[in-house]
Structures are given as C-alpha cells and as structure tokens.
C-alpha cells in the first residue's frame, strides 16, 4: 500500500508560505524526542480547522508506522499545543477542539483523494482522568478519525490529555497522547514517558 507522508499532505493545508516555512524549519521546543518519532510543527489554528478559537502552535511526534494500517503504531502520536491565555480549558473546550481538528484534517485530506468521511461521526467524548495526585486538568478522551491518508477507514482513538496553565507566560500548554490501542496496551508506557519529558518553551 502506498503511504502518503503527512509532511506532503499537509502542504495543501498551509495558509501562507510563512506558515509552511515555520513547520519546515522549526526546531523542537517542547517535544524533543524520541528521535525516531518524526517531528512536525504547525500553527494553531491549522489551515484545515480555522474555526478553532485558540492561537499558538503545536508540535507533533509521530510513531514509526503512524501511516501504515498494518502497523501496531498506526495513528499513534503525541501532540503538545502552546496557546495564548490562561483561561481554564475544560472538557467541553477540548471536545470542541478535537471535533474540529479531526474533522477538518479527515475532510481536507479526503477531498484531495475523492473520499468523503461521515462528518456526523466526529463526536469526541472527554472525561476527567483520575490521577494519583488528583490533579486538575487531566482528561481521557475517545474520538473518531477517518484515515483518509490511506483508504478512509474509520479509526477509534484513545487519548490522555493534560492541560497545564503557564501563568507567568500567559500561555496554556496542552499535551495529548493519542493511539487506537487500549489504555493498558504496551505503547502507553512510551507515550507516558514522552509526556514526562515534554518541556515548556523558554
């Protein structure tokens, strides 16, 4: 099966040449590893989901096999989003972000290939996540993605989300761990290690 690298597919999404240059030339400021997980950076809101109200940027690390439907790491990746403001980001805002982001990405890639995802199925569920420290700002989520990078098949994603206000910088950092695998699958050990290593931009 021919795979479509995300770096090529997302060229169509770049709203300006400067936005593309930012992605192409970016140095990681938050997700500095793993080195074998491909790195990308995009503005927020991205070109495929301009109705997202946040402003800032995201960094992504894609697991080896991210776009291989036969891989255990299919659609396994980590995101760190850094946006303006410190207003509380709760479950409804995260749900809205996921629905707009995943729908926009699926639809725009699909349009280039003649695939039409069922937009009614983008309906993420976001719930508070219990942690040992009973921390606020921690969530789990379940969301639908259509893999229009390949054949348009439906992918059910599991997520852990951490919202970290950065009061001194007047910013908010949002870390998302994403995979179709169950929460007790071995890949979560590495995803959580990535989360532990995430930095805030200096």
Backbone as a printed PyTorch tensor [residue, N CA C, xyz], in Angstrom:
tensor([[[  0.8440,  -1.1950,   0.0000],
         [  0.0000,   0.0000,   0.0000],
         [  0.8800,   1.2480,   0.0000]],

        [[  0.5670,   2.1550,  -0.8990],
         [  1.3430,   3.3930,  -0.9600],
         [  0.9320,   4.3050,   0.1780]],

        [[  1.8860,   4.7620,   0.9490],
         [  1.6150,   5.6450,   2.0730],
         [  1.8320,   7.0820,   1.6500]],

        [[  1.0340,   7.9790,   2.2060],
         [  1.1670,   9.4060,   1.9140],
         [  1.7560,  10.0800,   3.1190]],

        [[  3.0090,  10.5200,   3.0860],
         [  3.6170,  11.1670,   4.2500],
         [  2.8450,  12.4150,   4.6300]],

        [[  2.6920,  12.6080,   5.9240],
         [  1.9380,  13.7650,   6.4060],
         [  2.5760,  15.0640,   5.9600]],

        [[  3.8840,  15.0960,   5.8870],
         [  4.5450,  16.3410,   5.5110],
         [  4.1320,  16.7810,   4.1200]],

        [[  3.8210,  15.8190,   3.2110],
         [  3.3810,  16.1650,   1.8640],
         [  1.9080,  16.5360,   1.8690]],

        [[  1.0980,  15.7360,   2.5560],
         [ -0.3360,  16.0010,   2.5640],
         [ -0.6580,  17.3480,   3.1630]],

        [[  0.0920,  17.7430,   4.1800],
         [ -0.2290,  18.9900,   4.8650],
         [  0.2580,  20.2180,   4.1170]],

        [[  1.0460,  20.0400,   3.0690],
         [  1.4320,  21.2000,   2.2750],
         [  0.1880,  21.8950,   1.7360]],

        [[ -0.8200,  21.0930,   1.3940],
         [ -2.0530,  21.6710,   0.8720],
         [ -2.7910,  22.4820,   1.8970]],

        [[ -2.4650,  22.2720,   3.1750],
         [ -3.1760,  22.9640,   4.2340],
         [ -2.5260,  24.2940,   4.6050]],

        [[ -1.3180,  24.5300,   4.1790],
         [ -0.6140,  25.7280,   4.6310],
         [ -1.3240,  26.9690,   4.1200]],

        [[ -1.6920,  27.8520,   5.0130],
         [ -2.4480,  29.0350,   4.6150],
         [ -1.5620,  30.0860,   3.9820]],

        [[ -0.2870,  30.1210,   4.3550],
         [  0.6450,  31.0740,   3.7640],
         [  1.9980,  30.4130,   3.6610]],

        [[  2.8710,  31.0080,   2.8370],
         [  4.2150,  30.4510,   2.7080],
         [  4.9690,  30.5500,   4.0180]],

        [[  4.6750,  31.5680,   4.8280],
         [  5.3720,  31.7100,   6.1030],
         [  4.9660,  30.6200,   7.0670]],

        [[  3.6940,  30.2140,   7.0250],
         [  3.2460,  29.1280,   7.9020],
         [  3.9590,  27.8380,   7.5320]],

        [[  4.1120,  27.5820,   6.2280],
         [  4.8210,  26.3830,   5.8120],
         [  6.2830,  26.4450,   6.2200]],

        [[  6.8870,  27.6130,   6.0670],
         [  8.2880,  27.7520,   6.4470],
         [  8.4710,  27.5030,   7.9290]],

        [[  7.4990,  27.9450,   8.7380],
         [  7.5920,  27.7130,  10.1790],
         [  7.6590,  26.2220,  10.4660]],

        [[  6.8310,  25.4220,   9.7760],
         [  6.8480,  23.9900,  10.0040],
         [  8.1460,  23.3680,   9.5060]],

        [[  8.5600,  23.7630,   8.3040],
         [  9.7050,  23.1110,   7.6780],
         [ 11.0050,  23.4000,   8.4100]],

        [[ 11.1220,  24.5800,   8.9710],
         [ 12.3900,  24.9920,   9.5650],
         [ 12.3900,  24.9380,  11.0860]],

        [[ 11.3060,  24.4790,  11.6810],
         [ 11.1480,  24.5710,  13.1310],
         [ 12.1250,  23.6540,  13.8610]],

        [[ 12.5730,  24.1350,  15.0030],
         [ 13.3440,  23.3390,  15.9510],
         [ 12.4280,  22.9870,  17.1110]],

        [[ 12.4110,  21.7330,  17.5610],
         [ 11.5170,  21.3700,  18.6670],
         [ 11.7810,  22.2080,  19.9110]],

        [[ 10.7180,  22.7320,  20.4880],
         [ 10.8230,  23.4700,  21.7440],
         [ 10.1430,  22.7450,  22.8920]],

        [[  9.2640,  21.7940,  22.5670],
         [  8.5160,  21.0700,  23.6030],
         [  8.7320,  19.5650,  23.4980]],

        [[  8.5470,  19.0160,  22.3180],
         [  8.6960,  17.5740,  22.0960],
         [ 10.0670,  17.3090,  21.4730]],

        [[ 11.0680,  17.1290,  22.2960],
         [ 12.4350,  16.9840,  21.7900],
         [ 12.8170,  15.5390,  21.4830]],

        [[ 11.9130,  14.6200,  21.6740],
         [ 12.1530,  13.2230,  21.3520],
         [ 10.8550,  12.4530,  21.4110]],

        [[ 10.9390,  11.1640,  21.0570],
         [ 12.0870,  10.3620,  20.6300],
         [ 12.5620,  10.7510,  19.2240]],

        [[ 13.8320,  10.5610,  18.9780],
         [ 14.4170,  10.9740,  17.7080],
         [ 13.8480,  10.2030,  16.5270]],

        [[ 13.4190,   8.9440,  16.7580],
         [ 12.8970,   8.1530,  15.6500],
         [ 11.3950,   8.3470,  15.4520]],

        [[ 10.7750,   9.2270,  16.2300],
         [  9.3860,   9.6320,  16.0030],
         [  9.4380,  10.9430,  15.2170]],

        [[  8.8870,  10.9460,  14.0090],
         [  9.0090,  12.1110,  13.1360],
         [  8.3920,  13.3580,  13.7700]],

        [[  9.0920,  14.4590,  13.6290],
         [  8.6650,  15.7280,  14.2350],
         [  8.0190,  16.6360,  13.2060]],

        [[  6.9460,  17.3300,  13.6180],
         [  6.3670,  18.3990,  12.8160],
         [  5.8220,  19.4920,  13.7180]],

        [[  5.7100,  20.6710,  13.1450],
         [  5.1630,  21.8170,  13.8630],
         [  4.1820,  22.5470,  12.9480]],

        [[  3.0360,  22.9430,  13.5080],
         [  2.0070,  23.6550,  12.7540],
         [  1.4580,  24.8040,  13.5830]],

        [[  0.9320,  25.8390,  12.9270],
         [  0.2570,  26.8960,  13.6730],
         [ -1.0890,  26.4170,  14.1980]],

        [[ -1.5460,  27.0340,  15.2570],
         [ -2.9020,  26.8520,  15.7710],
         [ -3.6110,  28.1980,  15.6700]],

        [[ -4.7680,  28.2850,  14.9900],
         [ -5.4520,  27.1700,  14.3360],
         [ -4.7320,  26.7450,  13.0530]],

        [[ -4.8050,  25.4530,  12.7050],
         [ -4.2000,  24.9910,  11.4590],
         [ -5.0910,  25.3580,  10.2740]],

        [[ -4.5220,  25.3060,   9.0810],
         [ -5.2770,  25.6660,   7.8940],
         [ -6.4910,  24.8100,   7.6520]],

        [[ -6.5020,  23.5840,   8.1510],
         [ -7.6360,  22.6940,   7.9180],
         [ -8.7320,  22.8290,   8.9710]],

        [[ -8.5270,  23.6670,   9.9820],
         [ -9.5390,  23.8510,  11.0380],
         [ -9.4550,  25.2850,  11.5530]],

        [[ -9.7720,  26.2270,  10.6920],
         [ -9.6230,  27.6390,  11.0310],
         [-10.6230,  28.1180,  12.0800]],

        [[-11.6580,  27.3120,  12.3300],
         [-12.6570,  27.7210,  13.3210],
         [-12.2350,  27.3940,  14.7490]],

        [[-11.0790,  26.7880,  14.9440],
         [-10.5510,  26.6100,  16.3030],
         [-10.2020,  27.9900,  16.8570]],

        [[-10.7030,  28.3430,  18.0510],
         [-10.5190,  29.7080,  18.5490],
         [ -9.1610,  29.9840,  19.1820]],

        [[ -8.3580,  28.9670,  19.4480],
         [ -7.0670,  29.1630,  20.0900],
         [ -6.0460,  29.7140,  19.0920]],

        [[ -5.0400,  30.4120,  19.6180],
         [ -3.9400,  30.8990,  18.7790],
         [ -2.6130,  30.4930,  19.4080]],

        [[ -1.7540,  29.9370,  18.6060],
         [ -0.4550,  29.4880,  19.0880],
         [  0.1590,  28.5330,  18.0820]],

        [[  0.7150,  27.4280,  18.5770],
         [  1.2850,  26.4350,  17.6730],
         [  1.2780,  25.0680,  18.3430]],

        [[  1.4550,  24.0400,  17.5280],
         [  1.5390,  22.6710,  18.0300],
         [  2.8250,  22.0300,  17.5520]],

        [[  3.3220,  21.0940,  18.3430],
         [  4.3950,  20.2080,  17.9250],
         [  3.8880,  18.7780,  18.0090]],

        [[  4.2960,  17.9610,  17.0500],
         [  3.8470,  16.5750,  16.9890],
         [  5.0430,  15.6450,  16.8430]],

        [[  4.9040,  14.4650,  17.4360],
         [  5.8450,  13.3650,  17.2300],
         [  5.0260,  12.1490,  16.8030]],

        [[  5.3330,  11.6140,  15.6020],
         [  4.5950,  10.5070,  15.0300],
         [  5.3960,   9.2180,  15.1770]],

        [[  4.7660,   8.2000,  15.7520],
         [  5.4420,   6.9190,  15.9560],
         [  5.8140,   6.2920,  14.6190]],

        [[  6.9140,   5.5430,  14.5680],
         [  7.2110,   4.7730,  13.3590],
         [  6.0200,   3.8660,  13.0260]],

        [[  5.5660,   3.8930,  11.7890],
         [  4.3830,   3.1290,  11.4080],
         [  3.0860,   3.9000,  11.5350]],

        [[  3.1700,   5.1860,  11.8230],
         [  1.9820,   6.0240,  12.0110],
         [  0.9740,   5.8880,  10.8720]],

        [[  1.4430,   5.8490,   9.6260],
         [  0.5450,   5.8240,   8.4770],
         [  0.4600,   4.4550,   7.8070]],

        [[  0.9310,   3.4310,   8.5010],
         [  0.8830,   2.0560,   7.9950],
         [ -0.2760,   1.3450,   8.6830]],

        [[ -1.3160,   1.0270,   7.9260],
         [ -2.5050,   0.4200,   8.5320],
         [ -2.2290,  -0.9590,   9.1180]],

        [[ -1.1200,  -1.5840,   8.7270],
         [ -0.7850,  -2.9000,   9.2760],
         [  0.1100,  -2.8100,  10.5070]],

        [[  0.5250,  -1.5890,  10.8670],
         [  1.4510,  -1.4020,  11.9870],
         [  0.7040,  -1.3070,  13.3070]],

        [[  1.3320,  -1.8350,  14.3590],
         [  0.7720,  -1.6740,  15.7030],
         [  0.7430,  -0.2090,  16.1160]],

        [[  1.5770,   0.6110,  15.4840],
         [  1.6450,   2.0370,  15.8110],
         [  0.7940,   2.9090,  14.9020]],

        [[ -0.1050,   2.2990,  14.1420],
         [ -0.9720,   3.0760,  13.2580],
         [ -1.6940,   4.1630,  14.0580]],

        [[ -1.5550,   5.3920,  13.6230],
         [ -2.1560,   6.5680,  14.2590],
         [ -1.8000,   6.6930,  15.7370]],

        [[ -0.5500,   6.4300,  16.0480],
         [ -0.0340,   6.6410,  17.4040],
         [  0.9120,   7.8360,  17.3780]],

        [[  0.5830,   8.8450,  18.1750],
         [  1.4110,  10.0550,  18.1740],
         [  1.1680,  10.8810,  19.4250]],

        [[  2.0270,  11.8770,  19.6120],
         [  1.9110,  12.8070,  20.7350],
         [  1.8730,  14.2250,  20.1940]],

        [[  1.0480,  15.0570,  20.8250],
         [  0.9530,  16.4710,  20.4830],
         [  1.2180,  17.3060,  21.7260]],

        [[  1.8980,  18.4120,  21.5480],
         [  1.9880,  19.4350,  22.5850],
         [  1.5770,  20.7520,  21.9500]],

        [[  0.5350,  21.3540,  22.4980],
         [ -0.0380,  22.5840,  21.9580],
         [  0.2590,  23.7140,  22.9360]],

        [[  0.6740,  24.8480,  22.4180],
         [  1.0270,  26.0020,  23.2470],
         [  0.2470,  27.1960,  22.7160]],

        [[ -0.7280,  27.6650,  23.5210],
         [ -1.6470,  28.6850,  23.0290],
         [ -1.7000,  29.8730,  23.9740]],

        [[ -2.1800,  30.9820,  23.4530],
         [ -2.2670,  32.2170,  24.2200],
         [ -3.3420,  32.1270,  25.2990]],

        [[ -3.0610,  32.7640,  26.4560],
         [ -4.0510,  32.8830,  27.5140],
         [ -3.9830,  31.7660,  28.5340]],

        [[ -4.5990,  32.0210,  29.6860],
         [ -4.6310,  31.0360,  30.7710],
         [ -6.0500,  30.7750,  31.2560]],

        [[ -7.0490,  31.1200,  30.4480],
         [ -8.4290,  30.8010,  30.8230],
         [ -8.5670,  29.2910,  30.9550]],

        [[ -9.3520,  28.8070,  31.9340],
         [ -9.4790,  27.3620,  32.1310],
         [ -9.9330,  26.6460,  30.8550]],

        [[ -9.2770,  25.5460,  30.5410],
         [ -9.6560,  24.7060,  29.4050],
         [-10.2430,  23.4290,  29.9790]],

        [[-11.5450,  23.2860,  29.8650],
         [-12.2510,  22.1510,  30.4350],
         [-12.7060,  21.2030,  29.3300]],

        [[-13.4080,  20.1340,  29.7380],
         [-13.8080,  19.0890,  28.8000],
         [-14.5780,  19.6150,  27.5870]],

        [[-15.5500,  20.5320,  27.7360],
         [-16.2750,  20.9980,  26.5400],
         [-15.3720,  21.6660,  25.5040]],

        [[-14.4060,  22.4620,  25.9680],
         [-13.4910,  23.1150,  25.0270],
         [-12.5860,  22.0950,  24.3450]],

        [[-12.1530,  21.0720,  25.0770],
         [-11.3260,  20.0270,  24.4800],
         [-12.1190,  19.2200,  23.4630]],

        [[-13.3730,  18.9080,  23.7830],
         [-14.2290,  18.1980,  22.8250],
         [-14.3860,  19.0060,  21.5420]],

        [[-14.6590,  20.2960,  21.6870],
         [-14.8260,  21.1480,  20.5120],
         [-13.5520,  21.1670,  19.6730]],

        [[-12.4080,  21.2750,  20.3340],
         [-11.1310,  21.2650,  19.6190],
         [-10.9480,  19.9630,  18.8470]],

        [[-11.1660,  18.8290,  19.5060],
         [-10.9590,  17.5380,  18.8550],
         [-11.8960,  17.3500,  17.6740]],

        [[-13.1670,  17.6990,  17.8420],
         [-14.1240,  17.5330,  16.7470],
         [-13.7120,  18.3650,  15.5340]],

        [[-13.3490,  19.6170,  15.7560],
         [-12.9790,  20.4940,  14.6430],
         [-11.6630,  20.0590,  14.0040]],

        [[-10.6950,  19.7050,  14.8230],
         [ -9.3660,  19.3370,  14.3310],
         [ -9.4300,  18.0440,  13.5250]],

        [[-10.0190,  17.0050,  14.0970],
         [-10.0350,  15.7050,  13.4320],
         [-10.9390,  15.7170,  12.2060]],

        [[-12.0750,  16.3950,  12.3040],
         [-12.9540,  16.5030,  11.1330],
         [-12.2690,  17.2840,  10.0220]],

        [[-11.6780,  18.4200,  10.3720],
         [-11.0260,  19.2290,   9.3500],
         [ -9.9110,  18.4880,   8.6420]],

        [[ -9.0980,  17.7650,   9.4140],
         [ -7.9900,  17.0140,   8.8250],
         [ -8.5000,  15.8920,   7.9340]],

        [[ -9.4610,  15.1070,   8.4320],
         [-10.0010,  13.9880,   7.6560],
         [-10.6500,  14.4680,   6.3660]],

        [[-11.4430,  15.5290,   6.4670],
         [-12.1860,  16.0180,   5.3000],
         [-11.2460,  16.6070,   4.2600]],

        [[-10.2690,  17.4020,   4.6880],
         [ -9.4040,  18.0550,   3.7060],
         [ -8.5010,  17.0600,   2.9870]],

        [[ -7.9260,  16.1200,   3.7220],
         [ -7.1220,  15.0970,   3.0530],
         [ -8.0050,  14.2540,   2.1400]],

        [[ -9.1990,  13.9010,   2.6220],
         [-10.1130,  13.0980,   1.8250],
         [-10.5430,  13.7770,   0.5450]],

        [[-10.7290,  15.0900,   0.6010],
         [-11.1640,  15.8340,  -0.5830],
         [-10.1580,  15.6830,  -1.7140]],

        [[ -8.8930,  15.6500,  -1.3780],
         [ -7.8430,  15.5180,  -2.3940],
         [ -7.8420,  14.1330,  -3.0300]],

        [[ -8.4720,  13.1630,  -2.3580],
         [ -8.4540,  11.7810,  -2.8520],
         [ -9.8390,  11.2730,  -3.2260]],

        [[-10.8450,  12.1480,  -3.1880],
         [-12.1980,  11.7370,  -3.5210],
         [-12.8830,  10.9370,  -2.4310]],

        [[-12.4140,  11.0800,  -1.1820],
         [-13.0190,  10.3800,  -0.0470],
         [-13.8490,  11.3660,   0.7590]],

        [[-15.0120,  10.9130,   1.2400],
         [-15.9150,  11.7930,   1.9770],
         [-16.2620,  11.1690,   3.3270]],

        [[-15.5280,  11.5050,   4.3790],
         [-15.8410,  10.9780,   5.7180],
         [-17.2270,  11.4230,   6.1720]],

        [[-17.8470,  10.5880,   6.9860],
         [-19.1500,  10.9050,   7.5690],
         [-18.9450,  11.9160,   8.6910]],

        [[-19.2610,  13.1780,   8.4270],
         [-18.9800,  14.2320,   9.3970],
         [-19.8010,  14.0880,  10.6700]],

        [[-20.9160,  13.3770,  10.6050],
         [-21.7500,  13.1920,  11.7980],
         [-21.0670,  12.3240,  12.8470]],

        [[-20.0250,  11.5930,  12.4600],
         [-19.3710,  10.6850,  13.3990],
         [-18.2540,  11.3480,  14.2090]],

        [[-17.9820,  12.6080,  13.9370],
         [-16.9670,  13.3130,  14.7240],
         [-17.6310,  13.8580,  15.9890]],

        [[-17.5560,  13.0870,  17.0450],
         [-18.2640,  13.4270,  18.2850],
         [-17.4450,  12.9060,  19.4600]],

        [[-16.3730,  13.6130,  19.7790],
         [-15.4510,  13.1590,  20.8210],
         [-16.1160,  13.1550,  22.1930]],

        [[-15.6630,  12.2370,  23.0290],
         [-16.0840,  12.1770,  24.4350],
         [-14.8570,  12.4750,  25.2940]],

        [[-14.9510,  13.4740,  26.1460],
         [-13.8390,  13.8770,  27.0100],
         [-14.3070,  13.8300,  28.4540]],

        [[-13.5540,  13.1180,  29.2960],
         [-13.9210,  12.9480,  30.7010],
         [-12.7200,  13.2460,  31.5920]],

        [[-12.9610,  13.7090,  32.8230],
         [-11.8440,  13.8990,  33.7610],
         [-11.1090,  12.5840,  33.9960]],

        [[ -9.7920,  12.6550,  34.1210],
         [ -8.9750,  11.4690,  34.3570],
         [ -8.5180,  11.4570,  35.8010]],

        [[ -8.7310,  10.3580,  36.4800],
         [ -8.2760,  10.2210,  37.8550],
         [ -6.7780,   9.9740,  37.8600]],

        [[ -6.0690,  10.7320,  38.6550],
         [ -4.6270,  10.5580,  38.7840],
         [ -4.2860,  10.3350,  40.2440]],

        [[ -3.0690,   9.8390,  40.4740],
         [ -2.6610,   9.5670,  41.8540],
         [ -2.6730,  10.8320,  42.6980]],

        [[ -2.3400,  11.9510,  42.0690],
         [ -2.2800,  13.2120,  42.8080],
         [ -3.6010,  13.9700,  42.7660]],

        [[ -4.6270,  13.3420,  42.1580],
         [ -5.9180,  14.0020,  41.9980],
         [ -5.7640,  15.3740,  41.3440]],

        [[ -4.8790,  15.4460,  40.3660],
         [ -4.5980,  16.7200,  39.7120],
         [ -5.7820,  17.1650,  38.8720]],

        [[ -5.9920,  18.4710,  38.8090],
         [ -6.9800,  19.0070,  37.8940],
         [ -6.3380,  19.1670,  36.5230]],

        [[ -7.1610,  19.2920,  35.5050],
         [ -6.6380,  19.4860,  34.1630],
         [ -6.1430,  18.2290,  33.4970]],

        [[ -6.5850,  17.0610,  33.9680],
         [ -6.2080,  15.8000,  33.3350],
         [ -7.4720,  15.1050,  32.8460]],

        [[ -7.4190,  14.5820,  31.6190],
         [ -8.6090,  14.0420,  30.9740],
         [ -8.2590,  12.7890,  30.1730]],

        [[ -9.2720,  11.9620,  29.9460],
         [ -9.2080,  10.9320,  28.9170],
         [-10.2160,  11.3040,  27.8400]],

        [[ -9.9930,  10.8020,  26.6410],
         [-10.9130,  11.0980,  25.5500],
         [-10.9820,   9.9150,  24.6040]],

        [[-12.1240,   9.8070,  23.9500],
         [-12.3190,   8.8710,  22.8490],
         [-12.8400,   9.6930,  21.6770]],

        [[-12.2570,   9.4860,  20.5100],
         [-12.6300,  10.2950,  19.3520],
         [-12.4950,   9.4660,  18.0820]],

        [[-13.1960,   9.9070,  17.0500],
         [-13.1720,   9.2370,  15.7580],
         [-12.3260,  10.0200,  14.7650]],

        [[-11.5230,   9.2800,  14.0050],
         [-10.7240,   9.8320,  12.9050],
         [-10.9580,   8.9340,  11.6980]],

        [[-10.9680,   9.5200,  10.5090],
         [-11.0250,   8.7180,   9.2910],
         [ -9.6710,   8.8180,   8.5930]],

        [[ -9.0570,   7.6660,   8.3440],
         [ -7.7030,   7.6340,   7.7940],
         [ -7.7460,   7.8810,   6.2940]],

        [[ -8.0000,   9.1230,   5.9270],
         [ -8.0330,   9.4830,   4.5150],
         [ -6.6320,   9.5960,   3.9190]],

        [[ -5.6070,   9.4270,   4.7320],
         [ -4.2530,   9.3080,   4.1940],
         [ -4.1020,   7.9810,   3.4510]],

        [[ -4.9460,   7.0070,   3.8020],
         [ -4.9420,   5.7060,   3.1510],
         [ -6.2760,   5.4860,   2.4440]],

        [[ -7.1330,   4.6200,   2.9910],
         [ -8.3740,   4.2690,   2.3010],
         [ -9.6140,   4.9030,   2.9160]],

        [[ -9.4330,   5.7740,   3.8980],
         [-10.5770,   6.4290,   4.5230],
         [-11.2370,   5.6280,   5.6170]],

        [[-10.6020,   4.5560,   6.0630],
         [-11.1870,   3.7280,   7.1080],
         [-11.3320,   4.4680,   8.4260]],

        [[-12.3470,   4.0930,   9.1820],
         [-12.6150,   4.7160,  10.4800],
         [-11.6090,   4.2230,  11.5130]],

        [[-11.0810,   5.1500,  12.3090],
         [-10.1350,   4.8290,  13.3720],
         [-10.6760,   5.3990,  14.6780]],

        [[-10.8190,   4.5510,  15.6830],
         [-11.2720,   4.9920,  17.0040],
         [-10.0520,   5.2450,  17.8780]],

        [[ -9.9110,   6.4680,  18.3320],
         [ -8.7170,   6.8880,  19.0550],
         [ -8.9700,   6.9970,  20.5500]],

        [[ -7.9990,   6.5350,  21.3380],
         [ -7.9790,   6.7670,  22.7820],
         [ -6.9330,   7.8340,  23.0850]],

        [[ -7.2300,   8.6840,  24.0560],
         [ -6.3310,   9.7960,  24.3640],
         [ -6.2300,  10.0360,  25.8600]],

        [[ -5.0660,  10.5130,  26.2740],
         [ -4.8910,  11.1560,  27.5700],
         [ -4.4780,  12.5940,  27.3050]],

        [[ -5.1000,  13.5140,  28.0300],
         [ -4.8840,  14.9430,  27.7930],
         [ -4.5340,  15.6180,  29.1070]],

        [[ -3.5020,  16.4430,  29.0890],
         [ -3.1110,  17.2360,  30.2530],
         [ -3.1130,  18.7120,  29.8720]],

        [[ -3.7760,  19.5210,  30.6820],
         [ -3.8430,  20.9670,  30.4650],
         [ -2.9990,  21.6470,  31.5350]],

        [[ -1.9950,  22.4060,  31.1050],
         [ -1.0180,  22.9950,  32.0220],
         [ -0.9630,  24.5060,  31.8280]],

        [[ -1.6520,  25.2870,  32.6610],
         [ -1.5500,  26.7480,  32.5530],
         [ -0.1350,  27.2160,  32.8850]],

        [[  0.3510,  28.1720,  32.1270],
         [  1.6670,  28.7790,  32.3470],
         [  1.4340,  30.2540,  32.6650]],

        [[  1.1530,  30.5300,  33.9390],
         [  0.6770,  31.8560,  34.3380],
         [  1.6760,  32.9600,  34.0150]],

        [[  2.9510,  32.7190,  34.2800],
         [  3.9470,  33.7740,  34.0610],
         [  4.0600,  34.1510,  32.5890]],

        [[  3.8930,  33.1660,  31.7140],
         [  3.9860,  33.4230,  30.2760],
         [  2.6480,  33.8090,  29.6690]],

        [[  1.5700,  33.7170,  30.4630],
         [  0.2190,  33.9540,  29.9500],
         [ -0.0930,  33.0250,  28.7710]],

        [[  0.2680,  31.7630,  28.9520],
         [  0.0480,  30.7390,  27.9380],
         [ -0.5660,  29.5090,  28.6010]],

        [[ -1.0590,  28.5990,  27.7670],
         [ -1.5290,  27.2960,  28.2300],
         [ -0.9260,  26.2170,  27.3430]],

        [[ -0.3750,  25.1870,  27.9820],
         [  0.1850,  24.0470,  27.2620],
         [ -0.7750,  22.8740,  27.4080]],

        [[ -1.0770,  22.2280,  26.2900],
         [ -1.9940,  21.0930,  26.2770],
         [ -1.2660,  19.9200,  25.6340]],

        [[ -1.1080,  18.8400,  26.3850],
         [ -0.3870,  17.6610,  25.9120],
         [ -1.3920,  16.5570,  25.6380]],

        [[ -1.3400,  15.9760,  24.4450],
         [ -2.2490,  14.9060,  24.0530],
         [ -1.4480,  13.6800,  23.6440]],

        [[ -1.7680,  12.5400,  24.2200],
         [ -1.2340,  11.2400,  23.8240],
         [ -2.3450,  10.5090,  23.0910]],

        [[ -2.0620,   9.9830,  21.8990],
         [ -3.1250,   9.5180,  21.0090],
         [ -2.7380,   8.1820,  20.3870]],

        [[ -3.6460,   7.2140,  20.4450],
         [ -3.4430,   5.9160,  19.8050],
         [ -4.7770,   5.1750,  19.7480]],

        [[ -4.9750,   4.3050,  18.7590],
         [ -6.1600,   3.4500,  18.7760],
         [ -6.0720,   2.3330,  19.8180]],

        [[ -4.8850,   2.0940,  20.3590],
         [ -4.7080,   0.9620,  21.2600],
         [ -5.3460,   1.2250,  22.6260]],

        [[ -5.7460,   0.1480,  23.2780],
         [ -6.3830,   0.2370,  24.5910],
         [ -5.4330,   0.8700,  25.6010]],

        [[ -6.0040,   1.4570,  26.6510],
         [ -5.2030,   2.1960,  27.6190],
         [ -4.2040,   1.3210,  28.3760]],

        [[ -4.3850,   0.0020,  28.3480],
         [ -3.4270,  -0.8810,  29.0210],
         [ -2.4360,  -1.5200,  28.0410]],

        [[ -2.4280,  -1.0670,  26.7930],
         [ -1.5030,  -1.6110,  25.7990],
         [ -0.0750,  -1.1360,  26.0880]],

        [[  0.9340,  -1.9270,  25.6980],
         [  2.3270,  -1.5600,  25.9970],
         [  2.7520,  -0.2000,  25.4610]],

        [[  2.1750,   0.2450,  24.3420],
         [  2.6090,   1.5120,  23.7530],
         [  2.3890,   2.6930,  24.6850]],

        [[  1.4470,   2.5440,  25.6260],
         [  1.1780,   3.6580,  26.5380],
         [  2.3600,   3.9430,  27.4560]],

        [[  3.1730,   2.9520,  27.7270],
         [  4.3630,   3.2040,  28.5520],
         [  5.2610,   4.2320,  27.8690]],

        [[  5.4880,   4.0560,  26.5670],
         [  6.3380,   5.0100,  25.8590],
         [  5.6470,   6.3580,  25.7100]],

        [[  4.3500,   6.3500,  25.4250],
         [  3.6360,   7.6170,  25.3060],
         [  3.7210,   8.4190,  26.6060]],

        [[  3.5590,   7.7410,  27.7320],
         [  3.6090,   8.4590,  29.0130],
         [  5.0250,   8.9290,  29.3390]],

        [[  6.0170,   8.1790,  28.8780],
         [  7.3980,   8.6530,  29.0400],
         [  7.6270,   9.9210,  28.2190]],

        [[  7.0460,   9.9700,  27.0260],
         [  7.1440,  11.1870,  26.2150],
         [  6.4990,  12.3530,  26.9490]],

        [[  5.3310,  12.1110,  27.5230],
         [  4.6580,  13.1830,  28.2720],
         [  5.5340,  13.6840,  29.4130]],

        [[  6.1890,  12.7840,  30.0930],
         [  7.0430,  13.1850,  31.2180],
         [  8.2260,  14.0340,  30.7710]],

        [[  8.6120,  13.8940,  29.5100],
         [  9.7810,  14.6280,  29.0090],
         [  9.4190,  15.9380,  28.3120]],

        [[  8.1250,  16.2130,  28.1610],
         [  7.7150,  17.4300,  27.4540],
         [  8.1740,  18.6630,  28.2230]],

        [[  8.6760,  19.6380,  27.4990],
         [  9.1290,  20.8890,  28.0950],
         [  8.1980,  22.0270,  27.6950]],

        [[  8.2630,  23.1110,  28.4350],
         [  7.5880,  24.3430,  28.0380],
         [  8.5830,  25.2090,  27.2830]],

        [[  8.1430,  25.9000,  26.2400],
         [  9.0670,  26.7740,  25.5110],
         [  9.6900,  27.8140,  26.4360]],

        [[ 10.9380,  28.1060,  26.2080],
         [ 11.6480,  29.0960,  27.0190],
         [ 11.6720,  30.4570,  26.3120]]])
